Coordinates of N, CA, C and O in Angstrom, one line a residue:
X1 N -24.4 -23.3 44.2 CA -24.3 -23.5 42.8 C -25.5 -24.0 42.2 O -26.4 -24.7 42.6
X2 N -25.7 -23.3 41.3 CA -26.7 -24.1 40.4 C -26.8 -25.1 39.6 O -25.8 -25.5 39.7
X3 N -27.8 -25.6 39.3 CA -28.2 -27.5 38.9 C -27.5 -27.3 37.5 O -26.3 -28.1 37.5
X4 N -27.7 -26.0 36.7 CA -26.8 -26.3 35.6 C -25.5 -26.3 35.3 O -25.0 -26.8 34.5
X5 N -25.2 -25.1 36.1 CA -23.7 -25.1 36.2 C -23.1 -26.6 36.8 O -21.8 -26.7 36.4
X6 N -23.9 -27.1 37.9 CA -23.0 -28.3 38.3 C -23.1 -29.8 37.2 O -22.1 -30.2 37.2
X7 N -23.8 -29.8 36.8 CA -23.8 -30.5 35.6 C -23.2 -30.3 34.3 O -22.4 -31.3 34.1
X8 N -22.7 -29.0 34.4 CA -21.7 -28.6 33.1 C -20.2 -28.9 33.5 O -19.6 -29.4 32.8
X9 N -20.2 -28.7 35.0 CA -18.9 -28.9 35.5 C -18.7 -30.6 35.6 O -17.8 -31.4 35.3
X10 N -19.3 -31.4 36.4 CA -19.5 -32.8 35.7 C -19.1 -33.4 34.3 O -18.2 -34.3 34.4
X11 N -19.6 -32.7 33.5 CA -19.7 -33.2 32.0 C -18.3 -32.9 32.0 O -17.9 -33.8 31.2
X12 N -17.9 -31.9 32.1 CA -16.4 -31.7 32.0 C -15.3 -32.8 32.2 O -14.5 -32.6 32.1
X13 N -15.7 -32.7 33.8 CA -14.9 -33.4 34.6 C -14.5 -34.8 33.9 O -13.6 -35.6 34.2
X14 N -16.1 -35.6 33.8 CA -15.6 -37.1 32.7 C -15.4 -37.2 31.6 O -14.8 -37.9 31.5
X15 N -15.6 -36.0 31.1 CA -14.9 -36.0 29.6 C -13.6 -35.8 29.6 O -12.6 -36.4 28.7
X16 N -12.7 -34.9 30.5 CA -11.3 -34.7 30.7 C -11.0 -36.5 31.4 O -9.8 -36.7 30.8
X17 N -11.6 -37.1 32.1 CA -11.2 -37.9 32.6 C -11.4 -39.4 31.6 O -10.7 -40.7 31.6
X18 N -12.0 -39.2 30.5 CA -12.3 -40.3 29.7 C -11.4 -40.1 28.6 O -11.3 -41.5 27.6
X19 N -10.8 -39.2 28.3 CA -10.1 -38.8 26.9 C -9.2 -39.7 26.9 O -8.6 -40.4 25.8
X20 N -8.1 -39.7 28.3 CA -7.2 -40.7 28.0 C -7.3 -42.2 27.9 O -6.7 -42.8 27.2
X21 N -8.3 -42.2 28.7 CA -9.0 -43.8 28.5 C -9.3 -44.1 26.9 O -8.7 -45.4 26.3
X22 N -10.1 -43.4 26.5 CA -10.2 -43.8 24.9 C -9.0 -43.7 24.1 O -9.0 -44.5 22.8
X23 N -8.2 -42.8 24.7 CA -7.0 -42.6 23.4 C -6.1 -44.1 23.8 O -5.7 -44.9 22.7
X24 N -6.0 -44.8 24.7 CA -5.1 -46.0 25.0 C -6.0 -47.0 24.7 O -5.6 -48.3 24.0
X25 N -7.1 -47.4 24.9 CA -8.0 -48.2 24.1 C -8.1 -48.4 22.7 O -8.0 -49.5 22.4
X26 N -8.1 -47.3 22.2 CA -8.3 -47.1 20.6 C -6.7 -47.8 20.1 O -6.9 -48.4 19.0
X27 N -5.8 -48.1 20.6 CA -4.7 -48.6 19.9 C -4.9 -50.1 19.8 O -4.2 -50.8 18.9
X28 N -5.7 -51.2 20.4 CA -5.9 -52.6 20.3 C -7.4 -52.2 19.8 O -8.2 -52.2 20.7
X29 N -7.6 -53.7 19.3 CA -8.9 -54.0 18.8 C -9.8 -54.7 19.9 O -11.1 -54.2 20.3
X30 N -9.0 -55.5 21.0 CA -9.1 -56.0 22.1 C -10.1 -55.0 23.2 O -11.0 -55.0 23.7
X31 N -9.2 -54.1 23.2 CA -9.6 -52.9 23.9 C -10.8 -52.0 23.7 O -11.5 -51.8 25.0
X32 N -10.7 -51.9 22.2 CA -12.1 -51.1 22.0 C -13.0 -52.0 21.8 O -14.4 -51.3 22.6
X33 N -13.0 -53.3 21.5 CA -14.2 -53.7 22.1 C -14.6 -54.3 23.0 O -15.8 -53.7 23.7
X34 N -13.9 -54.1 24.6 CA -14.2 -54.4 25.7 C -14.8 -53.1 26.3 O -15.7 -53.2 27.0
X35 N -14.2 -52.0 26.1 CA -14.6 -50.4 26.2 C -16.0 -50.5 25.3 O -16.9 -49.3 26.3
X36 N -16.1 -50.6 24.4 CA -17.7 -50.2 23.9 C -18.6 -51.3 24.7 O -19.9 -50.5 25.0
X37 N -18.4 -52.2 24.9 CA -19.4 -53.2 26.0 C -19.9 -52.5 27.0 O -20.5 -52.3 27.8
X38 N -18.8 -52.2 28.0 CA -18.7 -51.3 29.5 C -19.7 -50.1 29.1 O -20.0 -49.9 30.0
X39 N -19.2 -49.5 28.3 CA -20.0 -48.1 28.2 C -21.3 -48.1 28.0 O -22.0 -47.7 28.5
X40 N -21.7 -49.5 27.0 CA -23.2 -49.7 26.6 C -23.7 -50.0 27.8 O -24.9 -49.9 28.3
X41 N -23.1 -50.9 28.7 CA -23.7 -51.4 30.2 C -24.0 -50.3 31.0 O -24.9 -50.1 31.5
X42 N -22.9 -49.5 31.1 CA -22.7 -48.1 32.1 C -24.4 -47.5 31.9 O -24.9 -46.7 32.7
X43 N -24.3 -47.1 30.2 CA -25.0 -46.0 30.0 C -26.7 -46.3 30.2 O -27.2 -45.7 30.8
X44 N -26.6 -47.8 30.1 CA -28.0 -48.0 30.3 C -28.3 -48.1 31.7 O -29.4 -47.4 32.3
X45 N -27.3 -48.3 32.8 CA -27.5 -48.0 34.2 C -27.8 -46.7 34.2 O -28.5 -46.1 35.1
X46 N -26.8 -45.8 34.0 CA -26.7 -44.4 34.4 C -28.3 -43.8 33.8 O -29.3 -43.0 34.5
X47 N -28.9 -44.4 32.6 CA -30.3 -43.5 32.1 C -30.9 -44.3 33.1 O -32.1 -43.5 33.1
X48 N -31.0 -45.1 33.2 CA -32.3 -45.7 34.7 C -32.2 -45.0 35.7 O -33.2 -44.7 36.1
X49 N -31.0 -44.6 36.3 CA -30.8 -43.9 37.4 C -31.3 -42.4 37.4 O -32.3 -42.3 37.9
X50 N -31.3 -41.8 36.1 CA -32.1 -40.6 35.4 C -33.2 -40.8 35.2 O -34.2 -39.3 35.8
X51 N -33.8 -41.7 34.9 CA -35.2 -41.7 34.7 C -35.8 -41.7 36.0 O -37.1 -41.2 35.9
X52 N -35.4 -42.6 36.7 CA -36.0 -42.8 38.2 C -36.2 -41.5 38.8 O -37.1 -41.1 39.4
X53 N -35.2 -40.8 39.0 CA -35.0 -39.3 39.5 C -35.7 -38.2 39.2 O -36.8 -37.6 39.9
X54 N -35.7 -37.9 38.1 CA -36.9 -37.1 37.1 C -36.4 -37.4 35.3 O -35.6 -37.9 35.3
X55 N -37.3 -36.5 35.0 CA -37.4 -36.8 33.4 C -36.3 -36.1 33.0 O -36.3 -34.9 33.0
X56 N -35.3 -36.6 32.1 CA -34.4 -35.9 31.6 C -34.9 -35.8 30.0 O -35.0 -37.5 29.3
X57 N -34.7 -34.9 29.4 CA -35.1 -34.8 27.9 C -33.8 -35.0 26.8 O -34.1 -35.4 25.8
X58 N -32.8 -34.4 27.2 CA -31.5 -34.4 26.5 C -30.4 -34.3 27.5 O -30.5 -33.9 28.4
X59 N -29.2 -35.0 27.0 CA -28.2 -35.0 28.1 C -27.4 -34.0 27.9 O -27.8 -32.6 27.0
X60 N -26.7 -33.4 28.9 CA -26.3 -32.1 29.4 C -25.2 -32.0 28.4 O -23.7 -32.0 28.5
X61 N -25.0 -31.4 27.1 CA -24.0 -31.4 26.3 C -23.6 -30.1 26.1 O -24.7 -28.8 26.3
X62 N -22.7 -29.2 25.5 CA -22.9 -27.9 25.6 C -23.4 -27.5 24.3 O -24.0 -26.3 24.5
X63 N -23.8 -28.0 23.4 CA -24.8 -27.7 22.1 C -26.1 -27.3 22.6 O -26.7 -26.2 22.2
X64 N -26.7 -27.4 23.6 CA -28.0 -27.4 24.0 C -28.2 -26.7 25.8 O -29.1 -26.7 26.3
X65 N -26.7 -26.4 26.0 CA -27.1 -26.1 27.6 C -27.4 -24.5 27.7 O -27.1 -23.7 26.5
X66 N -28.3 -24.2 28.5 CA -28.7 -22.8 28.4 C -27.9 -22.0 29.9 O -27.1 -22.8 30.4
X67 N -27.8 -20.9 29.9 CA -27.3 -20.3 31.0 C -25.9 -19.5 30.7 O -26.3 -18.7 29.5
X68 N -25.1 -19.6 31.6 CA -23.9 -18.8 30.9 C -23.2 -19.2 29.7 O -22.6 -20.1 29.4
X69 N -23.6 -18.2 28.5 CA -22.8 -18.8 27.1 C -21.8 -17.7 26.9 O -22.0 -16.2 27.1
X70 N -20.5 -17.9 26.3 CA -19.7 -17.2 25.9 C -20.3 -16.7 24.8 O -20.1 -17.2 23.6
X71 N -20.1 -15.2 24.2 CA -20.6 -15.0 23.1 C -19.2 -14.2 22.6 O -18.0 -13.8 23.1
X72 N -19.3 -13.7 21.0 CA -18.4 -13.1 20.4 C -18.3 -11.8 21.3 O -18.9 -11.0 21.7
X73 N -17.0 -11.0 20.9 CA -17.1 -9.6 22.0 C -17.4 -8.8 21.5 O -17.4 -9.0 20.1
X74 N -17.7 -7.9 21.9 CA -18.4 -6.5 21.3 C -16.7 -5.6 20.5 O -15.9 -5.7 21.3
X75 N -17.0 -5.3 19.6 CA -16.0 -4.6 18.7 C -15.8 -3.2 19.3 O -16.6 -2.7 19.5
X76 N -14.4 -2.9 19.3 CA -14.2 -1.9 20.0 C -13.4 -0.8 18.8 O -12.7 -1.5 18.1
X77 N -14.1 0.8 19.1 CA -13.1 1.3 17.7 C -11.8 1.6 18.2 O -11.2 1.6 19.0
X78 N -11.6 1.6 16.9 CA -9.9 1.7 16.9 C -9.4 3.3 17.4 O -10.0 4.0 17.2
X79 N -8.2 3.1 17.7 CA -7.9 4.5 18.2 C -7.2 5.1 16.7 O -7.4 4.5 15.6
X80 N -7.2 6.4 17.0 CA -6.7 7.3 15.8 C -7.8 8.4 15.3 O -8.7 8.2 15.8
X81 N -7.9 9.0 14.0 CA -8.5 10.1 13.6 C -10.1 9.2 13.5 O -9.8 8.6 12.8
X82 N -11.1 9.8 13.8 CA -12.4 9.4 13.6 C -12.9 9.5 12.0 O -12.7 10.8 11.7
X83 N -13.0 8.7 11.5 CA -13.6 8.2 9.9 C -15.0 9.3 10.0 O -16.1 8.9 10.7
X84 N -15.3 10.1 9.2 CA -16.9 10.7 9.5 C -17.6 9.8 7.8 O -16.8 9.5 6.8
X85 N -19.1 9.9 8.1 CA -19.9 9.3 7.6 C -19.9 10.3 6.3 O -19.8 11.8 6.5
X86 N -20.3 9.8 4.7 CA -20.4 11.2 3.8 C -21.8 11.7 4.3 O -21.9 13.4 3.5
X87 N -22.8 11.3 4.4 CA -23.7 12.0 4.8 C -23.7 12.8 5.9 O -24.4 14.1 5.7
X88 N -22.6 12.7 7.0 CA -22.6 13.8 7.8 C -21.7 14.2 7.7 O -21.7 15.9 8.3
X89 N -20.8 14.4 6.8 CA -19.6 15.6 6.4 C -20.1 16.7 6.0 O -21.4 16.4 4.8
X90 N -19.8 17.7 6.1 CA -20.1 18.8 5.7 C -19.7 19.3 4.2 O -18.5 18.6 4.2
X91 N -20.6 19.3 3.2 CA -20.4 19.6 2.0 C -18.8 20.4 1.7 O -18.5 21.5 2.3
X92 N -17.9 19.9 0.9 CA -16.8 20.9 0.6 C -17.4 22.1 -0.3 O -18.3 21.9 -1.1
X93 N -16.2 22.9 -0.2 CA -16.5 24.3 -1.2 C -16.1 23.9 -2.5 O -15.4 23.0 -2.9
X94 N -16.7 24.5 -3.8 CA -16.6 23.9 -5.0 C -15.0 24.4 -5.6 O -14.7 25.0 -4.9
X95 N -14.4 23.3 -6.6 CA -13.4 23.7 -6.9 C -13.7 25.0 -8.0 O -14.1 25.1 -8.8
X96 N -12.4 26.1 -7.9 CA -12.4 27.3 -8.6 C -11.0 27.1 -8.9 O -9.8 26.7 -8.7
X97 N -11.3 27.9 -10.1 CA -9.7 28.0 -11.4 C -9.3 29.2 -10.5 O -9.7 30.1 -10.3
X98 N -8.2 28.8 -10.6 CA -6.9 29.9 -10.1 C -6.6 30.9 -11.4 O -5.9 32.3 -11.4
X99 N -6.9 30.7 -12.5 CA -6.4 31.4 -13.5 C -8.2 32.5 -13.9 O -7.7 33.4 -14.1
X100 N -9.1 31.9 -14.1 CA -10.2 32.5 -14.7 C -11.3 33.1 -13.7 O -12.3 33.7 -13.6
X101 N -11.2 32.4 -12.2 CA -11.8 32.2 -11.1 C -13.1 32.0 -11.4 O -14.3 31.9 -10.6
X102 N -13.1 30.6 -12.2 CA -14.5 29.8 -12.7 C -14.5 28.8 -11.7 O -13.9 28.4 -11.0
X103 N -15.8 28.3 -11.6 CA -16.4 27.1 -10.6 C -16.2 25.7 -11.3 O -16.8 26.0 -12.6
X104 N -15.7 25.0 -10.7 CA -16.2 23.6 -11.5 C -14.9 22.8 -12.1 O -15.0 22.1 -13.1
X105 N -13.6 23.8 -12.3 CA -12.0 23.3 -12.9 C -11.3 24.1 -12.2 O -11.1 24.9 -11.6
X106 N -9.8 23.1 -12.4 CA -8.7 24.0 -12.1 C -8.1 24.7 -13.3 O -8.3 24.4 -14.4
X107 N -7.0 25.6 -13.0 CA -6.3 26.1 -13.9 C -5.6 25.0 -15.1 O -5.2 25.5 -16.5
X108 N -5.5 23.9 -14.7 CA -4.8 22.9 -15.4 C -5.8 22.7 -16.7 O -5.4 22.3 -17.9
X109 N -7.2 22.6 -16.7 CA -8.0 22.1 -17.2 C -9.0 23.4 -17.8 O -10.1 23.3 -18.2
X110 N -8.6 24.6 -17.6 CA -9.0 25.7 -18.0 C -9.2 26.3 -19.4 O -8.4 26.3 -20.1
X111 N -10.2 25.9 -20.0 CA -10.6 26.5 -21.3 C -10.0 28.0 -21.9 O -9.7 27.8 -22.8
X112 N -10.4 28.6 -21.0 CA -10.0 30.1 -21.2 C -8.7 30.0 -21.3 O -7.9 31.0 -22.3
X113 N -7.5 29.7 -20.5 CA -6.4 29.4 -20.6 C -5.7 29.1 -22.1 O -4.9 29.4 -22.4
X114 N -6.3 27.5 -22.2 CA -6.2 27.1 -23.3 C -6.4 28.0 -24.7 O -5.6 27.9 -25.3
X115 N -7.5 28.4 -24.6 CA -7.5 29.5 -25.9 C -7.2 30.4 -26.1 O -6.7 30.8 -27.1
X116 N -6.5 31.3 -25.0 CA -5.6 32.2 -25.0 C -4.4 31.7 -25.5 O -3.8 32.5 -26.3
X117 N -3.9 30.8 -24.8 CA -2.8 30.2 -25.4 C -2.5 30.1 -27.2 O -1.6 30.2 -27.3
X118 N -3.4 29.3 -27.3 CA -3.5 29.0 -28.6 C -3.7 30.1 -29.8 O -3.4 30.1 -30.8
X119 N -4.5 31.3 -29.4 CA -4.4 32.2 -30.1 C -3.5 33.6 -30.2 O -3.4 34.0 -31.2
X120 N -2.6 33.3 -29.2 CA -1.1 33.8 -29.4 C -0.3 33.3 -30.8 O -0.5 32.4 -30.5
X121 N 0.2 34.2 -31.3 CA 0.9 33.9 -32.5 C 2.2 33.1 -31.8 O 2.6 33.2 -31.1
X122 N 2.7 32.1 -32.2 CA 3.9 31.3 -31.6 C 5.0 32.0 -32.1 O 4.9 32.7 -33.4
X123 N 6.0 31.8 -31.2 CA 7.2 32.9 -31.4 C 8.2 32.3 -32.6 O 8.0 31.1 -33.1
X124 N 9.0 33.2 -33.4 CA 9.6 32.7 -34.3 C 10.3 31.9 -34.3 O 11.3 31.6 -33.1
X125 N 11.1 31.4 -35.0 CA 12.1 30.4 -34.8 C 13.4 31.0 -34.3 O 13.9 32.4 -34.7
X126 N 14.4 30.2 -33.7 CA 15.4 30.6 -33.4 C 16.4 31.3 -34.1 O 16.5 30.8 -35.5
X127 N 16.9 32.3 -34.3 CA 17.8 33.0 -35.3 C 19.2 33.2 -34.6 O 19.6 33.4 -33.5
X128 N 20.1 33.1 -35.1 CA 21.7 33.2 -35.1 C 22.1 34.7 -34.8 O 21.5 35.7 -35.2
X129 N 23.0 34.5 -33.5 CA 23.3 35.6 -32.8 C 24.3 36.5 -33.7 O 24.8 37.7 -33.7
X130 N 24.9 35.7 -34.7 CA 25.9 36.2 -35.4 C 25.8 36.8 -36.9 O 26.0 38.0 -36.8
X131 N 25.1 36.0 -37.4 CA 24.5 36.7 -39.0 C 23.2 37.1 -38.8 O 22.5 37.3 -40.0
X132 N 22.2 36.8 -38.0 CA 21.1 37.4 -37.6 C 20.0 36.6 -38.7 O 18.6 36.8 -39.0
X133 N 20.5 35.1 -39.3 CA 19.9 34.6 -40.5 C 18.9 33.6 -39.2 O 19.7 32.9 -38.2
X134 N 17.8 32.7 -39.7 CA 17.2 32.1 -39.0 C 17.4 30.6 -39.4 O 17.9 30.6 -40.7
X135 N 17.2 29.6 -38.8 CA 17.2 28.4 -39.0 C 18.6 27.7 -38.1 O 19.0 26.2 -38.6
X136 N 19.6 28.5 -37.6 CA 20.6 27.9 -37.0 C 21.2 28.8 -35.8 O 20.3 29.8 -35.6
X137 N 21.9 28.4 -34.7 CA 22.3 29.3 -33.8 C 23.5 29.6 -34.1 O 24.1 29.1 -35.2
X138 N 24.3 30.5 -33.2 CA 25.4 30.8 -33.2 C 26.7 29.9 -33.4 O 28.0 30.1 -34.3
X139 N 26.8 29.1 -32.7 CA 27.7 27.4 -32.8 C 27.6 26.8 -33.8 O 28.7 26.6 -34.4
X140 N 26.7 27.0 -34.8 CA 26.5 26.5 -36.1 C 26.4 27.5 -37.4 O 26.1 26.7 -38.4
X141 N 26.7 28.3 -36.7 CA 27.1 29.5 -37.8 C 27.8 29.4 -38.6 O 29.2 29.6 -38.8
X142 N 27.7 29.2 -40.5 CA 28.8 28.9 -41.5 C 29.4 29.6 -41.5 O 30.4 29.9 -42.1
X143 N 29.0 31.3 -41.4 CA 29.3 32.2 -41.8 C 30.5 32.9 -40.8 O 31.8 32.8 -41.2
X144 N 30.3 32.4 -39.7 CA 31.2 32.7 -38.7 C 32.1 31.5 -38.9 O 33.5 32.1 -38.5
X145 N 31.9 30.5 -39.2 CA 32.9 29.5 -39.3 C 34.1 29.8 -40.4 O 35.2 29.6 -40.0
X146 N 33.5 30.1 -41.3 CA 34.3 31.0 -42.7 C 35.5 32.0 -42.1 O 36.3 31.7 -42.4
X147 N 34.6 33.0 -41.7 CA 35.4 34.0 -40.9 C 36.9 33.8 -39.9 O 37.7 34.1 -40.5
X148 N 36.6 32.6 -39.4 CA 37.6 32.1 -38.4 C 38.4 31.3 -39.1 O 39.4 31.2 -38.7
X149 N 38.0 30.7 -40.2 CA 39.0 30.0 -41.1 C 39.7 30.7 -41.8 O 41.1 30.6 -41.9
X150 N 39.2 32.0 -42.2 CA 40.1 32.6 -43.1 C 41.0 33.7 -42.0 O 42.2 33.4 -42.4
X151 N 41.2 33.8 -40.9 CA 41.8 34.3 -39.9 C 42.8 33.4 -39.6 O 44.1 33.7 -39.1
X152 N 42.5 32.4 -39.0 CA 43.7 31.7 -39.0 C 44.5 31.1 -40.0 O 45.7 30.8 -39.8
X153 N 43.7 30.8 -41.3 CA 45.0 31.2 -42.5 C 45.7 32.2 -42.6 O 47.1 32.0 -43.1
X154 N 45.5 33.2 -42.2 CA 46.1 34.4 -42.3 C 47.1 34.9 -40.9 O 48.5 34.9 -41.5
X155 N 47.2 34.1 -40.4 CA 48.2 34.0 -39.2 C 48.9 32.7 -39.7 O 50.1 33.2 -39.4
X156 N 48.6 31.8 -39.9 CA 49.6 30.7 -40.5 C 50.5 31.3 -41.9 O 51.6 30.9 -41.8
X157 N 50.0 32.0 -42.5 CA 50.9 32.8 -43.6 C 52.0 33.4 -43.1 O 53.0 33.6 -43.4
X158 N 51.6 34.3 -42.1 CA 52.3 35.8 -41.6 C 52.9 34.7 -40.7 O 54.6 35.4 -40.8
X159 N 53.2 33.6 -39.4 CA 54.2 33.5 -39.0 C 54.7 32.1 -39.5 O 54.7 31.0 -38.5
X160 N 55.0 32.0 -40.5 CA 55.4 30.8 -40.9 C 57.1 30.5 -40.5 O 57.4 29.2 -40.2
X161 N 57.7 31.2 -40.1 CA 59.2 31.2 -39.6 C 59.2 31.0 -38.4 O 58.4 31.6 -37.6
X162 N 60.4 30.6 -37.7 CA 60.7 30.6 -36.4 C 60.9 31.9 -35.7 O 61.3 32.5 -34.6
X163 N 61.8 33.2 -36.8 CA 61.8 34.4 -36.4 C 60.5 35.3 -35.7 O 59.7 35.3 -36.6
X164 N 60.9 36.0 -35.2 CA 59.9 36.9 -34.5 C 59.4 38.1 -35.5 O 60.3 38.4 -36.7
X165 N 58.5 38.5 -35.7 CA 57.9 39.4 -36.7 C 59.0 40.6 -37.0 O 59.5 41.2 -35.7
X166 N 59.2 41.4 -37.7 CA 60.3 42.7 -38.1 C 59.8 43.6 -37.3 O 60.3 44.6 -36.6
X167 N 58.5 44.0 -36.9 CA 58.0 44.9 -36.0 C 58.4 45.0 -34.9 O 58.5 46.2 -34.0
X168 N 58.8 43.7 -34.4 CA 59.1 43.9 -32.9 C 60.9 43.9 -32.8 O 61.8 43.0 -33.0
X169 N 61.4 44.9 -31.8 CA 62.7 45.2 -32.2 C 63.3 44.3 -31.1 O 62.6 44.1 -29.6
X170 N 63.9 43.5 -31.1 CA 65.1 42.9 -30.1 C 65.9 43.7 -29.4 O 66.5 44.8 -29.6
X171 N 65.7 43.8 -28.0 CA 66.9 44.8 -27.4 C 68.4 44.4 -27.3 O 68.8 43.2 -27.7
X172 N 68.7 45.5 -27.2 CA 70.4 45.4 -27.6 C 71.0 44.9 -26.1 O 70.8 45.2 -25.1
X173 N 72.1 43.9 -26.7 CA 73.0 43.2 -25.2 C 74.0 44.2 -24.7 O 74.4 45.1 -26.0
X174 N 74.1 44.4 -23.5 CA 74.7 45.3 -23.1 C 76.3 44.2 -22.4 O 76.3 43.4 -21.8
X175 N 77.1 45.0 -22.6 CA 78.4 44.4 -22.5 C 79.1 44.6 -21.4 O 79.4 46.0 -20.9

């Protein structure tokens, strides 16, 4: 096992064991003061060991360690249809009009079609199918309504009694 990896694993093990100790000691003032004194005493002893054996430039903490470093993952292309860049994409064919076959517009915005439609005379107003006059339709025709009213009054004058009209003969009864 390389020396740096061994140092990192020792550092992790000591950190893991010191965490519960720090948790419980931080609950009281006496415990906190005692641990502070012991840590400073142990730190001076351990630093002396390290200086005697080799020169130590910095403690082995995760921020300044070299070696196996975990990096951000490489982004992976997503599934689905591949998106083309505008630069590599083939140019589209130009927009053509379905009315005049011109380039650069469609039939909805075609000036030729619009000019032709406005130049054609506007159709005449609707006219009545009964009296042939303009301005109304057959349902609202006054001439037709007057004629229907006259016919209804004629029917009412002729049929005022409950007797059938004289033109209709009643069949004779058989005995």
